Every structure is written in structure tokens, then in C-alpha cells.
Amino acid sequence: MAATFHGVGATVAALSSSSSSSSPSNSFGSKKLLSSPSRSFSVRKRASFTMVRSEGSMNFDLNSKGRRAQQLIANAVATKADSSPASSSSKPGHELLLFEALREGLEEEMERDPRVCVMGEDVGHYGGSYKVTKGLATKFGDLRVLDTPIAENSFTGMGIGAAMTGLRPVVEGMNMGFLLLAFNQISNNCGMLHYTSGGQFTIPIVIRGPGGVGRQLGAEHSQRLESYFQSIPGIQMVACSTPYNAKGLMKAAIRSENPVILFEHVLLYNLKERIPDEDYICNLEEAEMVRPGEHVTILTYSRMRYHVMQAAKTLVNKGYDPEVIDIRSLKPFDLYTIGNSVKKTHRVLIVEECMRTGGIGASLIAAITENFNDYLDAPIMCLSSQDVPTPYAGTLEEWTVVQPAQIVAAVEQLCQ
Amino acid sequence: MSLSHHHLNTNILPTLSATIPTPFPLVFSAPIVSFLSFIFSSPLSLPSSPPIFSPFPSSLPTRKKMATAFSPSKFAAQPFPLNTTSQNNPLTIPTTASPFLGSTRKLIRLSSSSNLNIRRRSGTVVAVSDVVKENKSKSTLNLLITKEEGLELYEDMVLGRAFEDMCAQMYYRGKMFGFVHLYNGQEAISTGFIKLLKQQDSVVSTYRDHVHALSKGVSARAVMSELFGKTTGCCRGQGGSMHMFSREHNVLGGFAFIGEGIPVATGAAFTSKYKREVLKEADCDHVTLAFFGDGTCNNGQFFECLNMAALWKLPIVFVVENNLWAIGMSHLRATSDPQIYKKGPAFGMPGVHVDGMDVLKVREVAKEAIGRARRGEGPTLVECETYRFRGHSLADPDELRDPAEKAHYAARDPITALKKYLIENSLASEADLKAIDKKIDEVVEEAVEFADESPVPPQSQLLENVFADPKGFGIGPDGQYRCEDPKFTEGTAQV
């Protein structure tokens, strides 16, 4: 299977073409930023020969790319994506929205392996509340794309039982928050049964769903469950943020023998990007370098990546050079990519949508301090959401979540 | 309306699904009478304190008071009149009849009427016991089991009992720790159900799972080693008493939280249906049995899974081991309607009540229920009335339960009853059974020796099975996957 490294070019391009608003309807153009397509291809190719050991030499190439990117950024604040070929691979790639990318990944895996099935509320005839499973029930049948009654704890447990006995279910929580009802099964059975059975039963289940703060959805529909689940031993957690990594992570999660929780975000479903035609997956344990830089490392994931990139434009114009890493793997952390970045920039800012207390950022601070304390020139800063149930009012909701202006201010403070 | 008499007729079965909801045959016997009378005369619910049990329920003055509260019209096993105007007292069953009457199959052949008529039933009850007595000297054709089956059942129950008794001994000697829940008294259910399964069928249990694992075929040494926490245990010592798993024998656990295993069992049944319908393995008829207790029947997961199993006609049997107590909580104090079998028809599946101290009755009902599941007719809810002779766990002083209640059920020990049946029906001799007892003692002793001599898990085992794919531990600061770090395999790595 072709395990291509995440497209460095793609993410660099994303920076340049993101519009000023933080709305999710950004249109991501092609990976046009790289001046020579063949160069980008070779970079990706060099990186793709192994998923296990990311070569340190990669960073040098990234730096040069980053500088080139910088020159163009000042001009490319609001330019639209042009339609040059997406990748330098032989096929041109195709453009789609993030939810379509998820569906494509799911569909390809279901075609590839007849044991892959989907379970969830309204995934079948309704096509999924965010249309991720649209059309799949017609294609694969009602048993493979199973509409369940509203019983999260039990159908998640059912998915676990099915996984133990040979199937590969993908369980959808209509909203991640609903999976709180399935916490019993996720914690006790999903995470633990492989160990408690002495390795006899594997649980290759994927639990996915949209979470995060949306547009005035109210407190209960705006939850970030990654912080609640992160202590559960035996599970992996990943968060997707672009159509490219959404499809890649979905496929990797389905193929993985471990139970994986895939966090999607309600506001990112309509992101558009051009992705390769060929089969690819994204490594579940690796982080993604979004924008290489020199001055400060900004670690982020999911929706906050876009707030960070927006802030990055402002920062670049002010003369800073932030390195932005989308950590993607929330459990376990990719300490190699993160560590290399810390060793280079010596300053870390974490921007997340989790609550302050006990969130992913808190764990990340602990991990970085434990492993890279000597490389830090300043204390790690962490910008998280307020420890507040997300209010309904738009203004209040805006203040609970980290905004680009706060990111800019934090970087300025960090880099003094 | 109930078709209790006719359910066991095979020609009726195909129509069973069309007559939902219908209670399944409710086998009854004097012990059930005792059970009912126990309920009715429970000191917790009545101001007076009549005897807790009696072979003559008619002698209980308070019975009638409580009868209407239960609306037992659906509960076909009413061997006593609901009101004083009933035709006659059906319970002139001679007290000398062994509490072990076998199945109602004979009832069907003998009874020609489809009416649920108490008098007629009483008549047939008497007839059955007569038939049983008459046939004692005849061939075994009219009996429920062959000699081989009988000995197999006996051996399995004795293994369960001997094993659990040895567990208690070992626990008090400090060889096993934690929470250990023993199954003494309930062996008829495990043996009655699980001995009808194939290897590919699955069993899901609760924390009271040693005997389920043994009945399914997990070796006694593997279970004992697991209890001792040795690396040769069925789960490498990582599970313990409450988490018995076996891939080879399809024992899917062993769950500590009640109700937690029921969705897992539903999932295993879903896989069976999926294999047949999506993967086109046409002969896949694997059945899953989910065992759980009376306390679990008040839990949401139970109801959610009854719904899903009936909705999709999953090949599963929900077996309720109603031993009347959830640690110290009496079933009657916790449940608005204590008749659990009635909850089956509410979801569109048959609900059966059976005497769980009688292995042959359990086996008959189990055959029916498992047969239904295999044929794709959907799930069944079977409530087995049973009792645990010991406390909830070895840490439970068991002071709350009435000694008279315990004595009553001790008199209905399933092993003693089967022994009596085998001997009275000339299926086996005392010598045969004693030989089995001795053999089992040796098996259990050997299991203890094996467990004693087995090694404890080394530190390197600590991180080994956390992930099926150990890449899940992530990439360390040096760029290598943590699982490739040599210290990882020593169990000393930081993760």
C-alpha cells in the first residue's frame, strides 16, 4: 500500500490561499505554491519511503520551501486558487469537500474489505447527518450500513462485539458529545479488552463523529471529547483537519488493528481541497508540518489550525516566522516531529479548542516539558477554550474559543 | 391467551414468530410453586410470616392475597388456583414426587386440549409424574437424555461445583485475590445451556464466569492459572476472575460491570447474521448466549439490546440467571415487575421462565431457544429461577439472606437432583457417578498444581497486549516507534 507522507506542499499551499475569515468555507487550492512541481514530488517521495523514521534531513528541504513560501505569502493573502494540477503525480487529482473525502475513504475501504461495516444513527437511509455516509446504504445494503436505534452505549458495545468476532465496524456518533453515553463501552471494552483477554481478541473498531464548537449549537452539542477520552489506555485518537488528511486518516484508522477514535469537526465539513486520485493513507501516529518556520512552534489540531494559519498571516506580515504543526495524532503524540521543532525554535505555543483543564494541551505541555525541557527558552504557552459550557449567544461563544488575535498576541509575547 | 402447551410441538414453531408476543412454554413444577410461594410469602413483602416454602402451596394462607398483585394470568406455571373458585386444587401432586419432573414434552403428548386450563394441567401434572414412574423400568426411549448425555451433564456440573469449592479454598489460603464470585448452585444453567453449543457458538458472561468458561471447554488448568494470576492463565494472568476470555472456545468474557457484556453479545450475534447475509457464508448459524443476572435486568443496556436483537432477529439467547439477589439487594425490592420473562414479549420476543435448579428442564428450554436462533427466528429471553449457595463474592459475609431460604434451595441442589434422576431411571449407577466425582477431583487438584507451578508474569509482559498494533504507543522523541525500543519489551519504557 502506498503510504505517502502527508503532502508538505499541500499544507503550505493551504496557508497561502486561506481567506481572511475563519469560516470553514475556505477553498483550498491546489498545491500551487511550490514553484516546481517536480521538486514537490521528489520531496514527498523522499519522505515516503518510510513511515517509521522521518528523516531529519527533511527539515532542511522544508526550510527552503518555507522561505519560498514566505515570499509569496505577502502577495497571496486573498488570491484564489488557480487550477494548476494538484500534484505532480501522474494523475491530476480531484477536488472535493471534507465530508466527501471522508465518504470516499470509507467507501474505498468498504469495497476493499467486505468486513468493513458502518453503524450509527441515521447513517443508512438518511445518509448521515453530515452526509458522510450518503449513498452507501444503497450501494452496500442495510446491514452493512446499519441504522441503529438511539442507544449509543449499546450499539457501540455491539460494534465492539462485532469487532471481536471478525468484523471491522465504523461506529458513528451523530455528534461526538453523544458518545458520552457510550463512555462505558469505549472505556471498559473498547480500550481494555485486548489487554484483559491477554491479547486474544482484537478490536479493530473506528469510532468517529463531529465534535467541537460550532455555530451557536449550545453547550451539549459543542463538546470536545478528546480530553475526556485521552486517558483511556488501549485506544488511539486522531483528529482530521483537511480533506486530504481526513480521507487518509479514515482509511488508516479502518485498516488499523487498534481501536481508533477519529475526531471530526462540525465546522470543517465543507472545506474544499484537491486530493490525489491514487490510494493513500495518512499515518495515524504522525503529526503534519503545516508551515515550517524558525521563531516559534505552534502546535494545534482540527479547527484551530485555521485560526492559527490566519494568525500566521498576520504574524508573517509583522516579521515573525512561526512553525505550525498540526499534531493530528492526539494520542499518542508524535514527539519526534514536535521535538525536532522545539529543538529548532525553542519556543512553543499550543492552540487548541479543548478546555483548559485536563485538555490535550495540558497533556502536551507535560509531554514536552518532560522530554524537551532543556531546549525551551521560554515557558510553554497554551491557548485553550475557556472552562465554560459553550454558551448559545454568538458573542459569548466567540469568547470561549481562541481567536486569531489572541494567537498573534501570544506569539508576540512569547517571542519577546 | 397463551400457547404454553404447544410451543414445543415442532409444527407449531414456525408460527411462533407470527404470534408475537407470546410467552414461551412456561414449564412448571412443584419447585416453581415453591418459588412463587416464596415470592408471595417473602418476609419483606408481607406482614405475616408464613413458611417460606412448602410443597403444598395450597397450605399457604397468604398466597391468594398476593396472587392478584402479580397478575399471573400470563404466567402459565400457576400450579395453584388464583382464586378460591378454581375448579380444583391442581396441587395435589404427591409430595413424594421428586421435585424433578422433567419437561413438558410429555404434557403435550398427553394433553389434547389447547386451553390453558388449570384443572387439566393439574391432571397432566399428575400424569407426568406417573408416566415418569412407570417408565422407570422401561427403556430409555421416553427419557429426556441418553446415558452418555446424562453422564456428560453430571460431569460438567460436578466440575463446576468442585472447581468453585476449590476456588474458595485457594482464596482463603491466599492464592487468589480480589473479587471472586462463585457459581455454586447455579450449575444447571451453565450446563443446561452451554452443553448444547458448538465450538463456534459464543458465550458472554458476567463476573460470575468461571463455570461458563469451564462448560464451554476452557480447561480447568487455564482457568485456575488465570485466577492465580499466572502467565499460563487463559488471559495470561491479565484478566483475572472477572475476565475469562477464550478465543479458541469463543468465550467473549467475563465483564465486571453488569450489563456491559450484553451489547458485546449482541455484536457477536450481529456478526453471525452479517456473515450469513453479507459475506454469504450460508451455513453460518452461530448462536450467542448472553448470561446475566436479575440485577442486570433493570439496566438500560439490557433493554436496549433486547430491542436491537428483536428488531434485527439476531441469533442470540438472553439467559437471565435470576438468583433473587444482587449482592444484598433482593430482586423484589429493586424491580417494579419482578417477572423478568415478561419483558421479552414487550420487545417482540418470547419470554420463558424455567426452573433453573433442574438441568433437564433448562436443557429442554435451551434446545428450543437455541434452535430458534439457529433457524434465524430471532432472540429469546429465558429467565432461569436459581440460587447461589454462597455469598455474592468471597468477600460477602452473606448475612442478609434468610437461612430458611438457603435451606430450601439447598434441598433443590441441581447436582443431587440429576444424580437421583440418573439412578432412578437406571441411566447410571452409583459407581459410575462416584467414578466421575473422583475423576473431577483429580482434574481440579491437577489444575491447582499446574497453577501453583506456573510462573508469574514477567515485567516484560506489562506493555505487551495494550495494543494489537503496538505502533499505537506512538513515536518517541528519537523518531523511532516506541515499541521498537528495547526497554519497551522489558516493560520499563515510559509511554
Short mmCIF file of C-alpha atoms in Angstrom, two decimals, chain A residues 51-53 114-117 119 143-144 146-149 151 153-155 157-158 161-162 164-165 167 184-185 188-189 191 193-202 234-236 257-258 283 285-286 332-336 343 371-372, chain B residues 202 234-236 238-239 243 245-248 251-252 255 257 260 263-264 266-268 270-271 273-275 277-279 301 304-305 307-308 311-312 461-462 465-469 471-482 484:
data_model
loop_
_atom_site.label_atom_id
_atom_site.label_comp_id
_atom_site.label_asym_id
_atom_site.label_seq_id
_atom_site.Cartn_x
_atom_site.Cartn_y
_atom_site.Cartn_z
CA MET A 51 6.65 5.96 7.73
CA VAL A 52 8.65 4.90 10.69
CA ARG A 53 11.62 7.10 10.63
CA PRO A 114 -16.25 -6.80 2.93
CA ARG A 115 -15.94 -6.96 6.68
CA VAL A 116 -15.98 -3.18 7.00
CA CYS A 117 -19.40 -2.01 8.07
CA MET A 119 -23.21 1.54 12.41
CA LEU A 143 -26.90 -4.49 7.06
CA ARG A 144 -23.53 -3.10 6.10
CA LEU A 146 -26.78 -0.12 9.75
CA ASP A 147 -29.31 2.41 11.00
CA THR A 148 -29.36 1.87 14.75
CA PRO A 149 -31.90 2.89 17.33
CA ALA A 151 -28.86 3.62 22.09
CA ASN A 153 -23.96 2.67 24.74
CA SER A 154 -25.45 -0.47 23.31
CA PHE A 155 -24.67 -0.02 19.66
CA GLY A 157 -20.90 -2.18 22.53
CA MET A 158 -22.43 -4.05 19.64
CA GLY A 161 -18.65 -7.34 19.98
CA ALA A 162 -18.74 -7.42 16.20
CA MET A 164 -14.12 -9.05 18.48
CA THR A 165 -15.77 -11.67 16.31
CA LEU A 167 -15.91 -7.59 11.55
CA ASN A 184 -18.82 2.79 29.44
CA GLN A 185 -18.28 0.70 26.35
CA ASN A 188 -14.18 -0.57 29.55
CA ASN A 189 -14.46 -2.65 26.46
CA GLY A 191 -9.81 0.14 25.20
CA LEU A 193 -10.48 -5.97 26.09
CA HIS A 194 -7.41 -6.63 24.04
CA TYR A 195 -5.33 -6.44 27.17
CA THR A 196 -7.73 -8.11 29.57
CA SER A 197 -8.13 -11.04 27.24
CA GLY A 198 -4.38 -11.48 27.13
CA GLY A 199 -4.23 -10.44 23.51
CA GLN A 200 -6.79 -12.98 22.31
CA PHE A 201 -9.30 -10.56 20.88
CA THR A 202 -8.54 -7.57 18.72
CA GLY A 234 -5.57 1.00 24.58
CA ILE A 235 -7.15 3.46 22.18
CA GLN A 236 -5.68 5.82 19.63
CA GLU A 257 -5.93 -3.30 14.22
CA ASN A 258 -6.25 -0.93 17.15
CA ASN A 283 -0.01 7.61 9.26
CA GLU A 285 0.83 8.37 14.72
CA GLU A 286 2.47 11.19 12.81
CA PRO A 332 -0.17 9.17 21.14
CA PHE A 333 1.69 12.39 20.46
CA ASP A 334 4.25 12.43 17.71
CA LEU A 335 7.11 13.54 19.89
CA TYR A 336 9.59 13.25 17.08
CA LYS A 343 14.82 21.94 19.22
CA ASN A 371 11.19 15.40 27.11
CA PHE A 372 12.45 18.70 25.80
CA SER B 202 -20.18 -17.71 21.58
CA CYS B 234 -6.31 -18.18 29.76
CA CYS B 235 -5.76 -14.44 29.65
CA ARG B 236 -2.08 -14.59 30.59
CA GLN B 238 -4.11 -10.13 32.84
CA GLY B 239 -7.82 -10.66 33.24
CA HIS B 243 -12.49 -11.52 32.82
CA PHE B 245 -11.77 -14.95 27.70
CA SER B 246 -11.01 -17.69 25.24
CA ARG B 247 -10.68 -17.17 21.56
CA GLU B 248 -10.45 -20.87 20.90
CA VAL B 251 -15.82 -17.20 25.39
CA LEU B 252 -16.15 -13.48 24.91
CA PHE B 255 -17.25 -8.46 32.37
CA PHE B 257 -19.77 -4.09 35.13
CA GLU B 260 -21.67 -4.47 29.84
CA PRO B 263 -24.12 -5.37 23.88
CA VAL B 264 -20.96 -7.34 23.17
CA THR B 266 -25.43 -8.62 20.61
CA GLY B 267 -22.47 -7.68 18.47
CA ALA B 268 -21.30 -11.27 18.24
CA PHE B 270 -24.73 -9.45 14.63
CA THR B 271 -21.51 -10.84 13.20
CA LYS B 273 -26.04 -12.63 10.84
CA TYR B 274 -23.63 -10.48 8.85
CA LYS B 275 -21.57 -13.49 7.89
CA GLU B 277 -26.22 -12.36 4.78
CA VAL B 278 -23.39 -10.12 3.67
CA LEU B 279 -20.40 -12.40 3.45
CA GLN B 301 -28.15 -1.89 28.27
CA GLU B 304 -31.55 -1.52 24.55
CA CYS B 305 -30.17 -4.86 23.46
CA ASN B 307 -34.80 -4.07 21.33
CA MET B 308 -31.99 -4.36 18.83
CA LEU B 311 -35.51 -5.74 15.70
CA TRP B 312 -32.88 -7.43 13.60
CA GLN B 461 4.61 -8.68 29.75
CA LEU B 462 3.36 -5.40 31.16
CA ASN B 465 -1.08 -6.53 24.81
CA VAL B 466 -2.21 -2.96 25.31
CA PHE B 467 -2.46 -2.53 21.57
CA ALA B 468 -2.94 -5.14 18.90
CA ASP B 469 -0.66 -2.99 16.80
CA LYS B 471 2.65 1.26 16.94
CA GLY B 472 -0.20 2.72 18.90
CA PHE B 473 2.24 3.69 21.59
CA GLY B 474 3.48 6.31 19.23
CA ILE B 475 6.68 7.78 18.01
CA GLY B 476 9.24 8.65 20.60
CA PRO B 477 11.46 11.72 20.65
CA ASP B 478 14.17 9.88 18.78
CA GLY B 479 11.98 9.20 15.80
CA GLN B 480 11.59 5.55 16.46
CA TYR B 481 8.34 3.90 17.28
CA ARG B 482 8.30 3.29 20.99
CA GLU B 484 10.91 -0.77 18.89
#
